[in-house]
PDB file of C-alpha atoms in Angstrom:
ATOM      1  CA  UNK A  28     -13.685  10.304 -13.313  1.00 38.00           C
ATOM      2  CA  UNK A  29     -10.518   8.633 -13.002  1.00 40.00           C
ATOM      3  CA  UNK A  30      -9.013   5.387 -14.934  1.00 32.00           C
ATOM      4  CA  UNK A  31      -7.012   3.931 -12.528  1.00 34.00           C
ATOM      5  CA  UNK A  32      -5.776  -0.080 -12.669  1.00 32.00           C
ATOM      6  CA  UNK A  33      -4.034  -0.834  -9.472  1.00 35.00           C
ATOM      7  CA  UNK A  34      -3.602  -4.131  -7.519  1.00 37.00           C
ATOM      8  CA  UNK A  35      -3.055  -2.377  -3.503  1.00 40.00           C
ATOM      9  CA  UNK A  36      -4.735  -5.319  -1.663  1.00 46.00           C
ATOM     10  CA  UNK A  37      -5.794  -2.978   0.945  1.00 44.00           C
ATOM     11  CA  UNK A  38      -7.536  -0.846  -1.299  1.00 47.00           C
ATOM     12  CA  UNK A  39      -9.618  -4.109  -2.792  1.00 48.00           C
ATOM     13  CA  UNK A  40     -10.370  -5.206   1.086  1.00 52.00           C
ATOM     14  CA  UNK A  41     -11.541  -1.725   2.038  1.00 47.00           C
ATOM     15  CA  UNK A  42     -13.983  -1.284  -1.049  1.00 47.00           C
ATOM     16  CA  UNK A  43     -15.231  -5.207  -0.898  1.00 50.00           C
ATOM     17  CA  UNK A  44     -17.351  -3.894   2.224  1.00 51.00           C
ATOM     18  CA  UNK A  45     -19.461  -2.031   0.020  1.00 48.00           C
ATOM     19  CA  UNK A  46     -22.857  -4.387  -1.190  1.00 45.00           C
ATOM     20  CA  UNK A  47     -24.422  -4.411  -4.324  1.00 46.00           C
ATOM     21  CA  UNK A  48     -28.068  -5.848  -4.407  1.00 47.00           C
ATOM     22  CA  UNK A  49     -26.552  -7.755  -1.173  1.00 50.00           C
ATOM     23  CA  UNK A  50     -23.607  -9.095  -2.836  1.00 58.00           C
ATOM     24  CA  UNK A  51     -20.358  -8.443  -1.932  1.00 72.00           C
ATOM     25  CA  UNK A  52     -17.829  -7.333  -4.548  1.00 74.00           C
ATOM     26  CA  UNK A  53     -14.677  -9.242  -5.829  1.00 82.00           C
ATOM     27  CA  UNK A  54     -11.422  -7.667  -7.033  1.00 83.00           C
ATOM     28  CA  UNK A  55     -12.399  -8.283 -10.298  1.00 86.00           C
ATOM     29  CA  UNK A  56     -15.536  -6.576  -9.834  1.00 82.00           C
ATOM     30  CA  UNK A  57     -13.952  -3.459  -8.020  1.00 77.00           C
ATOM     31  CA  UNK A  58     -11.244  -3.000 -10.710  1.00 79.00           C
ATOM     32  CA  UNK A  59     -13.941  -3.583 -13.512  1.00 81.00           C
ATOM     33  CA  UNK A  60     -16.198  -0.486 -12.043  1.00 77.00           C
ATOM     34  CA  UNK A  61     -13.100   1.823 -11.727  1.00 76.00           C
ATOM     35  CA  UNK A  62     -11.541   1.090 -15.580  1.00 79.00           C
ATOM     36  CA  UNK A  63     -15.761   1.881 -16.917  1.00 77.00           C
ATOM     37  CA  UNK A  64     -14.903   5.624 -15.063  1.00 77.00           C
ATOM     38  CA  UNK A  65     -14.580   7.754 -18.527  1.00 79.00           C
ATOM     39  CA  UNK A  66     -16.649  10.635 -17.809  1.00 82.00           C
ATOM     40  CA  UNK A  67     -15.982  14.484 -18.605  1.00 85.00           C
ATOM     41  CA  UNK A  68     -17.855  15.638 -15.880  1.00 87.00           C
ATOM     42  CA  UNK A  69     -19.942  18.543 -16.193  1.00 91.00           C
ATOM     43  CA  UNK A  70     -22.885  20.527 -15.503  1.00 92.00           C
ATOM     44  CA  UNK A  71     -25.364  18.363 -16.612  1.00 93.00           C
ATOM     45  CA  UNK A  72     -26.464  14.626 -15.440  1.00 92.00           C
ATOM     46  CA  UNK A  73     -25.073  12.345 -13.176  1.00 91.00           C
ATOM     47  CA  UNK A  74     -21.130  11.135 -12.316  1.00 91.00           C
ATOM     48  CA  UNK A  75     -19.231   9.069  -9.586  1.00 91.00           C
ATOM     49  CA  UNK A  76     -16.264  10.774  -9.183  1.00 93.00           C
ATOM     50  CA  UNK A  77     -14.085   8.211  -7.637  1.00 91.00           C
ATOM     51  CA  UNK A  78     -10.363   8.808  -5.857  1.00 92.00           C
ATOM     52  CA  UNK A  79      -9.243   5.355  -5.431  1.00 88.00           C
ATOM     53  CA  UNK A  80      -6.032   6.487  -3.903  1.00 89.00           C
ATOM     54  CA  UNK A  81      -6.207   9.960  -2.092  1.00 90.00           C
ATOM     55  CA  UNK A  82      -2.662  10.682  -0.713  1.00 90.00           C
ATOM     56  CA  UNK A  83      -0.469   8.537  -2.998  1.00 87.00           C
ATOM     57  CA  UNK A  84       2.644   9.511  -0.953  1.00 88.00           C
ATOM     58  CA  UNK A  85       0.665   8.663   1.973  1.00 88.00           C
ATOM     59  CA  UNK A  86      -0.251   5.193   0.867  1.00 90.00           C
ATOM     60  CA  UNK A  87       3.054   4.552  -0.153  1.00 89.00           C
ATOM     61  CA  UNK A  88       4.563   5.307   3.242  1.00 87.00           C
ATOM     62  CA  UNK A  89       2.254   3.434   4.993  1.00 87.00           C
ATOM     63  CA  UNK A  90       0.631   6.968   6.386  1.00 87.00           C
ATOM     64  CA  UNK A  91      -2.843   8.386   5.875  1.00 90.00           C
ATOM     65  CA  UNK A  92      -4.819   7.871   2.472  1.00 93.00           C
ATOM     66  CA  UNK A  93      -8.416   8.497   1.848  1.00 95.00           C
ATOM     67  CA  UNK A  94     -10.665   6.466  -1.025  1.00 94.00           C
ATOM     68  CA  UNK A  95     -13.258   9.206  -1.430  1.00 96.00           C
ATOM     69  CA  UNK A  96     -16.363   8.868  -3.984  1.00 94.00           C
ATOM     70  CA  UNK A  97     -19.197  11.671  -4.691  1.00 95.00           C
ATOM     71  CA  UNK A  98     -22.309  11.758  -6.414  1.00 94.00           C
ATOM     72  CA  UNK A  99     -22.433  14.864  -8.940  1.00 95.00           C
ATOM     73  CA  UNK A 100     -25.750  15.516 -10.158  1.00 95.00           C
ATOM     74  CA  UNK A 101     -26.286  18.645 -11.975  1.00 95.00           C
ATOM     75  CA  UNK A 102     -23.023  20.209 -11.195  1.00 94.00           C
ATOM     76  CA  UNK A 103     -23.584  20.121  -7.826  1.00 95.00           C
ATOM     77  CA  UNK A 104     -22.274  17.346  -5.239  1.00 96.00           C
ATOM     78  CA  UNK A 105     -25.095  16.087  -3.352  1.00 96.00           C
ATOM     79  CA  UNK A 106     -23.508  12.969  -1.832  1.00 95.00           C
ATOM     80  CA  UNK A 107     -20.476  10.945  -0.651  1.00 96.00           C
ATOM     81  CA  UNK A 108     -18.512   8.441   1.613  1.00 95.00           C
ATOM     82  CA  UNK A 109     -15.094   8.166   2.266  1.00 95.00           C
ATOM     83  CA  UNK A 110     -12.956   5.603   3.586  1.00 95.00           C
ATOM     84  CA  UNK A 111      -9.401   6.783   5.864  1.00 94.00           C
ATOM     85  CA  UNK A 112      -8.349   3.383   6.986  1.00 92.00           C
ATOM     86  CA  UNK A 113      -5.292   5.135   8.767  1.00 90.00           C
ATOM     87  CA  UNK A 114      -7.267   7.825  10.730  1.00 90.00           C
ATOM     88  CA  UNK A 115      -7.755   6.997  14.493  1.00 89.00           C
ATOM     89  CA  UNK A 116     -10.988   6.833  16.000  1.00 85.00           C
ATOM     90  CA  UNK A 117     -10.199   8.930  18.807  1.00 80.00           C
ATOM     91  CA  UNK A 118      -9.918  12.621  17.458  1.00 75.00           C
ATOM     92  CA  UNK A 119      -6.943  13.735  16.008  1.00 62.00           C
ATOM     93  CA  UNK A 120      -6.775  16.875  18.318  1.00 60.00           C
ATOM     94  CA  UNK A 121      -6.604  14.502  21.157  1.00 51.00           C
ATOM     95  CA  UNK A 122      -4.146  12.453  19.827  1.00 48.00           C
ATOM     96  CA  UNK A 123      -1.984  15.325  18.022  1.00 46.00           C
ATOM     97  CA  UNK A 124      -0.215  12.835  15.812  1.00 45.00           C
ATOM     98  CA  UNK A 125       1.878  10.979  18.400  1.00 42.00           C
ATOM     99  CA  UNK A 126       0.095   8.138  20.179  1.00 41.00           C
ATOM    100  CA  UNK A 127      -0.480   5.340  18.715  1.00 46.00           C
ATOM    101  CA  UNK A 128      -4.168   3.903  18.516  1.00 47.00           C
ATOM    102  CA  UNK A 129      -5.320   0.529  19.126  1.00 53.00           C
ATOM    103  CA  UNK A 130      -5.650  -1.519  15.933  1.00 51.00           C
ATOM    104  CA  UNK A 131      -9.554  -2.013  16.535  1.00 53.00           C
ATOM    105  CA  UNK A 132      -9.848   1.587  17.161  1.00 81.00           C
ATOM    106  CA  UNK A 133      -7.979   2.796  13.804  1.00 84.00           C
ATOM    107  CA  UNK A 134      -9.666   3.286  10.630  1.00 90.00           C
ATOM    108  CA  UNK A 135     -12.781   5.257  10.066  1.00 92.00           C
ATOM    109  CA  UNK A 136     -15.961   5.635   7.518  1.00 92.00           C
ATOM    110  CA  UNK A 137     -17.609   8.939   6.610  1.00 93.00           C
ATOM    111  CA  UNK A 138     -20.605   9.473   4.739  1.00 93.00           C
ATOM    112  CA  UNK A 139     -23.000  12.366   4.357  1.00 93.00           C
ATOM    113  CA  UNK A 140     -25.433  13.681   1.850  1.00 94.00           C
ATOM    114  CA  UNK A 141     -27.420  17.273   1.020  1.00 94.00           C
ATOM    115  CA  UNK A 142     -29.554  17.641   3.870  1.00 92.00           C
ATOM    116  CA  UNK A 143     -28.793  14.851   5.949  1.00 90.00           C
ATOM    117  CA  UNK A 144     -25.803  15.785   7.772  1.00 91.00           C
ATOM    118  CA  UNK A 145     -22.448  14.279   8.460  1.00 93.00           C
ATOM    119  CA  UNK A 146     -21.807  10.360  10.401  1.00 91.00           C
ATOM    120  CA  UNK A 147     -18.465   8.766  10.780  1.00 89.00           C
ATOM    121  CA  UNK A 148     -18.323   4.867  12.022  1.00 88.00           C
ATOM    122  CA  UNK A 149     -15.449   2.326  12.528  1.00 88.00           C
ATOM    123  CA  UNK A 150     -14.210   0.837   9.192  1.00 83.00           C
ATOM    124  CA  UNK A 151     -12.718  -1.916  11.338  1.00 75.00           C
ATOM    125  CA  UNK A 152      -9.412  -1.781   9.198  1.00 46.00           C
ATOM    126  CA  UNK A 153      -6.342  -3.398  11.284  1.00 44.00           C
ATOM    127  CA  UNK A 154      -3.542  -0.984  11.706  1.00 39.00           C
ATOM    128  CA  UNK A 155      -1.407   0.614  14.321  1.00 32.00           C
ATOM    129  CA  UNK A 156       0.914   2.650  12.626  1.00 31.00           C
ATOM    130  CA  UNK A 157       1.628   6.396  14.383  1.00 29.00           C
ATOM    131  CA  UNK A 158       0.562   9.594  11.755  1.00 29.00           C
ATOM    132  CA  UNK A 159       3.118  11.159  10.395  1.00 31.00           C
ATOM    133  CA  UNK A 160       3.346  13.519   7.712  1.00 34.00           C
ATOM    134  CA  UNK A 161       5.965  15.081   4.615  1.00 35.00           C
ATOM    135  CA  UNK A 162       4.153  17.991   3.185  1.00 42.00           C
ATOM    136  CA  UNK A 163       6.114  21.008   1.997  1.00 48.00           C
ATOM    137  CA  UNK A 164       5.572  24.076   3.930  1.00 46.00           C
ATOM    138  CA  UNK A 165       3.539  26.912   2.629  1.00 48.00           C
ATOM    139  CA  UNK A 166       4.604  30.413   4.396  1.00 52.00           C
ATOM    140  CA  UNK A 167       0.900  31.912   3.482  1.00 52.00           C
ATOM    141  CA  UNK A 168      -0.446  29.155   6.053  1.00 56.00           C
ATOM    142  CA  UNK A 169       1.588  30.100   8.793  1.00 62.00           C
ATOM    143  CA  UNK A 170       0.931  33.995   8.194  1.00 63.00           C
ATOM    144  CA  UNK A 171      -3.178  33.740   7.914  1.00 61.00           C
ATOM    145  CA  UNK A 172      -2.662  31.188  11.137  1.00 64.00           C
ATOM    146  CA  UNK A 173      -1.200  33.599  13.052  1.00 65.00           C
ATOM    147  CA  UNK A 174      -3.479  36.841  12.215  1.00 60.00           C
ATOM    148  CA  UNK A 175      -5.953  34.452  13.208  1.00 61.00           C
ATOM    149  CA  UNK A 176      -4.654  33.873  16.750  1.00 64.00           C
ATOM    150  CA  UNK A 177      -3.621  30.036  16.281  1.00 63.00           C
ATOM    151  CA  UNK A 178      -1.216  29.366  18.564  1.00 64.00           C
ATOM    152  CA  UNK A 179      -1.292  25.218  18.033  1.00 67.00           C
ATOM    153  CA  UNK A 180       1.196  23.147  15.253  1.00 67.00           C
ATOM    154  CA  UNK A 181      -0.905  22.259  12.424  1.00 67.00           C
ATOM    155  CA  UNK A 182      -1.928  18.608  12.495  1.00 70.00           C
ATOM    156  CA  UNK A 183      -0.382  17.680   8.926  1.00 73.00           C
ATOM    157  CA  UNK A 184      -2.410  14.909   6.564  1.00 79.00           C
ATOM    158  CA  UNK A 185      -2.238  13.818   3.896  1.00 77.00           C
ATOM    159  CA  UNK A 186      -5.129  13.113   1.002  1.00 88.00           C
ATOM    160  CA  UNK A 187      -8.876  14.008   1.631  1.00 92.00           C
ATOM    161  CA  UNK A 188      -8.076  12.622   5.482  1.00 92.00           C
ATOM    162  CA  UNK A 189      -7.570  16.616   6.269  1.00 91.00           C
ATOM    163  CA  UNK A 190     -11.927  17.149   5.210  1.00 93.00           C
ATOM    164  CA  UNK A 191     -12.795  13.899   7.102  1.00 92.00           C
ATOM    165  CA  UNK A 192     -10.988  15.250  10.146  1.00 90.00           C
ATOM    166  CA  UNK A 193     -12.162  18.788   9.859  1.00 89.00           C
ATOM    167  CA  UNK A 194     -16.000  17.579  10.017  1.00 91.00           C
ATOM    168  CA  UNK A 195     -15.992  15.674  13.102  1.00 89.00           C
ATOM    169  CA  UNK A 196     -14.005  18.747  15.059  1.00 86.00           C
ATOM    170  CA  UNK A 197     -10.213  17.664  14.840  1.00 86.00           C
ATOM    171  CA  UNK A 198      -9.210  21.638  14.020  1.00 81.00           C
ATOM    172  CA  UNK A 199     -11.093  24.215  12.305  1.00 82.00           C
ATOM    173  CA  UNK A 200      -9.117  25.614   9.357  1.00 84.00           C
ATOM    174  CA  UNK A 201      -7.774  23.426   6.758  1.00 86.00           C
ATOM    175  CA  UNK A 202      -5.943  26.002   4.214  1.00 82.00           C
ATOM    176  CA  UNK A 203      -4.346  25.711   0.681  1.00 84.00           C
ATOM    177  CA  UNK A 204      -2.808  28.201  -1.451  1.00 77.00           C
ATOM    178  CA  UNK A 205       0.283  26.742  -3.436  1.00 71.00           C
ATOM    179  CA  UNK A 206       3.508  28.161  -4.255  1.00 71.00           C
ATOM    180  CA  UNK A 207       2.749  28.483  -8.227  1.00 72.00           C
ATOM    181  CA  UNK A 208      -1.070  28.442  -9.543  1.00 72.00           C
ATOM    182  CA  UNK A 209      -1.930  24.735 -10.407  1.00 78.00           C
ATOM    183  CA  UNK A 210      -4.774  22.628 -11.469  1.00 85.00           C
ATOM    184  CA  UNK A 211      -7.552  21.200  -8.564  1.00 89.00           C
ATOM    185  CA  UNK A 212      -8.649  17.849  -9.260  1.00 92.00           C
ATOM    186  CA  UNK A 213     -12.435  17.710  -8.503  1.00 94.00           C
ATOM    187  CA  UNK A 214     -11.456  14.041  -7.046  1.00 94.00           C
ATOM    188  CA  UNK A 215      -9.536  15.643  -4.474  1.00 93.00           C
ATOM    189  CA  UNK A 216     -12.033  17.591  -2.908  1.00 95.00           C
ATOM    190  CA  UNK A 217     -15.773  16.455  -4.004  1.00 96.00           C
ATOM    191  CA  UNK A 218     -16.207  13.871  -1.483  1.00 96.00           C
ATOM    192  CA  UNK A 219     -14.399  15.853   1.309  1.00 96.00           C
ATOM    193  CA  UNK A 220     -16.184  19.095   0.608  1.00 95.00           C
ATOM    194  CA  UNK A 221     -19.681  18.016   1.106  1.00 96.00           C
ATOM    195  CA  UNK A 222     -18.405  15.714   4.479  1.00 95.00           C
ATOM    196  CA  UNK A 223     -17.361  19.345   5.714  1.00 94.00           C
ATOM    197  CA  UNK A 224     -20.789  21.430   4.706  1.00 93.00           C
ATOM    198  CA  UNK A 225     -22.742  19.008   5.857  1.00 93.00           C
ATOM    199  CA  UNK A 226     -21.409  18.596   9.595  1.00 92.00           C
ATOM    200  CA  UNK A 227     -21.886  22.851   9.389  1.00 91.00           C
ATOM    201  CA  UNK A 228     -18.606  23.992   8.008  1.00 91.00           C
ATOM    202  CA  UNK A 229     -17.565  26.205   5.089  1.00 91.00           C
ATOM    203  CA  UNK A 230     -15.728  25.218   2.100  1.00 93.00           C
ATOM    204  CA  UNK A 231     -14.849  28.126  -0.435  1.00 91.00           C
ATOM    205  CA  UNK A 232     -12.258  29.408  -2.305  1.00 88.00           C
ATOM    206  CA  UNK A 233      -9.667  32.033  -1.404  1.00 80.00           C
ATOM    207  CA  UNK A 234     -12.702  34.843  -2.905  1.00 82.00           C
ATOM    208  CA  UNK A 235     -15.703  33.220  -0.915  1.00 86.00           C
ATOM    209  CA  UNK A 236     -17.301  31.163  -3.759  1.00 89.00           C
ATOM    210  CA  UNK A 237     -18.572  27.959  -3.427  1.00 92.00           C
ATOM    211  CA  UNK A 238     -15.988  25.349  -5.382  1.00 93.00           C
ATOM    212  CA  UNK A 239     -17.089  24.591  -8.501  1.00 94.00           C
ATOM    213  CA  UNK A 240     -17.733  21.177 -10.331  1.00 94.00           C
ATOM    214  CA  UNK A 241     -19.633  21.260 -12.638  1.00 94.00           C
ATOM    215  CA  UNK A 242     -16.376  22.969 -15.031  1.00 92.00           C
ATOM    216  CA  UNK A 243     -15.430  19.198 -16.002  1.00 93.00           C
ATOM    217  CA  UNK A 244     -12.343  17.422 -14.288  1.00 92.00           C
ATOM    218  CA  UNK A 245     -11.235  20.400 -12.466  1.00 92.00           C
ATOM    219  CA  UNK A 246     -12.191  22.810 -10.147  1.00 89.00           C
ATOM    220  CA  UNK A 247     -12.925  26.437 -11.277  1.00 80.00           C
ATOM    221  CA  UNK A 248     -11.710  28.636  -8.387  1.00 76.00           C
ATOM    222  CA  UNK A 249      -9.591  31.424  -7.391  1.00 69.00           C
ATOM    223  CA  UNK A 250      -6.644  31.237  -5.825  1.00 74.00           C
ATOM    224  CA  UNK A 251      -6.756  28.879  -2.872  1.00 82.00           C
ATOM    225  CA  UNK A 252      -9.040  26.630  -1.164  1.00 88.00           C
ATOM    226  CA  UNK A 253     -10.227  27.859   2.372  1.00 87.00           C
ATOM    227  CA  UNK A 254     -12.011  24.831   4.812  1.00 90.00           C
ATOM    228  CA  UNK A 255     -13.323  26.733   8.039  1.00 87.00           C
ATOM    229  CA  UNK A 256     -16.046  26.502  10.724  1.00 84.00           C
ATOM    230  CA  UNK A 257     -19.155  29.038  10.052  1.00 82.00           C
ATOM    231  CA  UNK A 258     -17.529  31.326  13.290  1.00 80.00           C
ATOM    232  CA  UNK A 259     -14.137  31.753  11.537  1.00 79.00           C
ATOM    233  CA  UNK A 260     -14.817  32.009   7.516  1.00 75.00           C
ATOM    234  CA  UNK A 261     -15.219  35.683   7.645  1.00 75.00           C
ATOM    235  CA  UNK A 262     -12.228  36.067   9.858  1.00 72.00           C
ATOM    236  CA  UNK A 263     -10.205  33.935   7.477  1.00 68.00           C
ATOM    237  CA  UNK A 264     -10.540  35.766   4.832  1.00 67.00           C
ATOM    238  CA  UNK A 265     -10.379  39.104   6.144  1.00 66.00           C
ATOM    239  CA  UNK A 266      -6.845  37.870   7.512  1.00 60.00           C
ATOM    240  CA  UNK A 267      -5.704  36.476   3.393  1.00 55.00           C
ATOM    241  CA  UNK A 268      -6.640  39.970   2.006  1.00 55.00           C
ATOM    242  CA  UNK A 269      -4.450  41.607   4.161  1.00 50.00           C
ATOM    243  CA  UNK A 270      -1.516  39.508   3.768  1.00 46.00           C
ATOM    244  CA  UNK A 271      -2.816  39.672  -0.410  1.00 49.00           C
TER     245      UNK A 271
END
């Protein structure tokens, strides 16, 4: 889905774990696969949707990233795994951003599929840097968080980290409405999504729907994207109407 070039040795070392026919991948090979990516997306057939970098600010900082890629057959996202070299393996919750994980207990591998549930394993990535985060406040968040009785700060992350977290229990709402309407990559949320549904969450948008892929490159929805556990979806959005 995306036609990205890019040289971030980290990237390359994360994404030569991945075997082919029991080969392992070069660079060359890596950045060969990505440049092919040219397709519309769709409704019908099959198509990788790849987000080699998920959380460019992130990455850039030396913060949390994601490398996310889906399988899209028939409109409908059926698999995915997703790399968040950055993410501790201790829970987040635990953690709340401030500690500082061992470097062989940092980095973290998520894969799931239709049917089959959610796993998460070490990616064995080498890094201790502490989680930080530079997102711009959204007042909506805070309001719906509060007619929902959370009391906690939000854990703030950046890229598809905030699904990958959400699925194995580090909070249970992951919200976003913008300030102005704007486009939704499907990139940024395919691989993420199904991670969520299929460790039993919800992932809709700000009307209840099910996001939509199969509209091409971007997500047909309305409004905002709600990520929620199945006991607090139907409080979530009763709290957004009012507010709306």
């Amino acid at each position: 889905m995306r036609m990205i070039k890019f040289n971030y040795q980290t990237h390359l070392d994360v994404l030569r774990r991945l075997r082919f026919k029991h080969l392992l991948l070069s660079s060359d090979d890596v950045l060969k696969a990505i440049d092919s990516g040219k397709s519309e997306g769709g409704p019908n057939g099959r198509h990788w949707i790849l987000d080699p970098i998920g959380g460019t600010r992130g990455f850039i900082r030396g913060e949390q990233y994601a490398i996310g890629l889906a399988l899209l057959v028939e409109g409908k996202v059926v698999l995915a795994v997703m790399a968040c070299p950055k993410l501790p393996l201790a829970s987040t919750a635990v953690t709340n951003n401030t500690h500082k994980s061992s470097p062989e207990k940092m980095g973290c591998l998520f894969f799931g599929s239709v049917g089959s549930g959610t796993y998460v394993q070490s990616l064995n990535v080498v890094d201790s840097s502490p989680v930080k985060s530079y997102h711009t406040p959204v007042p909506i968040h805070n309001t719906i968080a509060k007619k929902l009785g959370i009391k906690e700060s939000p854990i703030k992350i950046n890229s598809q980290t905030k699904y990958a977290a959400l699925s194995r229990g580090d909070g249970e709402v992951y919200l976003r409405f913008t300030r102005k309407p704007r486009p939704e990559s499907i990139w940024n949320h395919a691989a993420g999504s199904i991670l969520v549904s299929e460790a039993g969450g919800k992932v809709t948008d700000a009307e209840g729907n099910p996001l939509d892929f199969s509209k091409g490159k971007y997500l047909d929805y309305k409004r905002g994207i709600v990520v929620t556990t199945q006991k607090l979806i139907a409080k979530a959005f009763e709290s957004g109407k009012r507010i709306h």
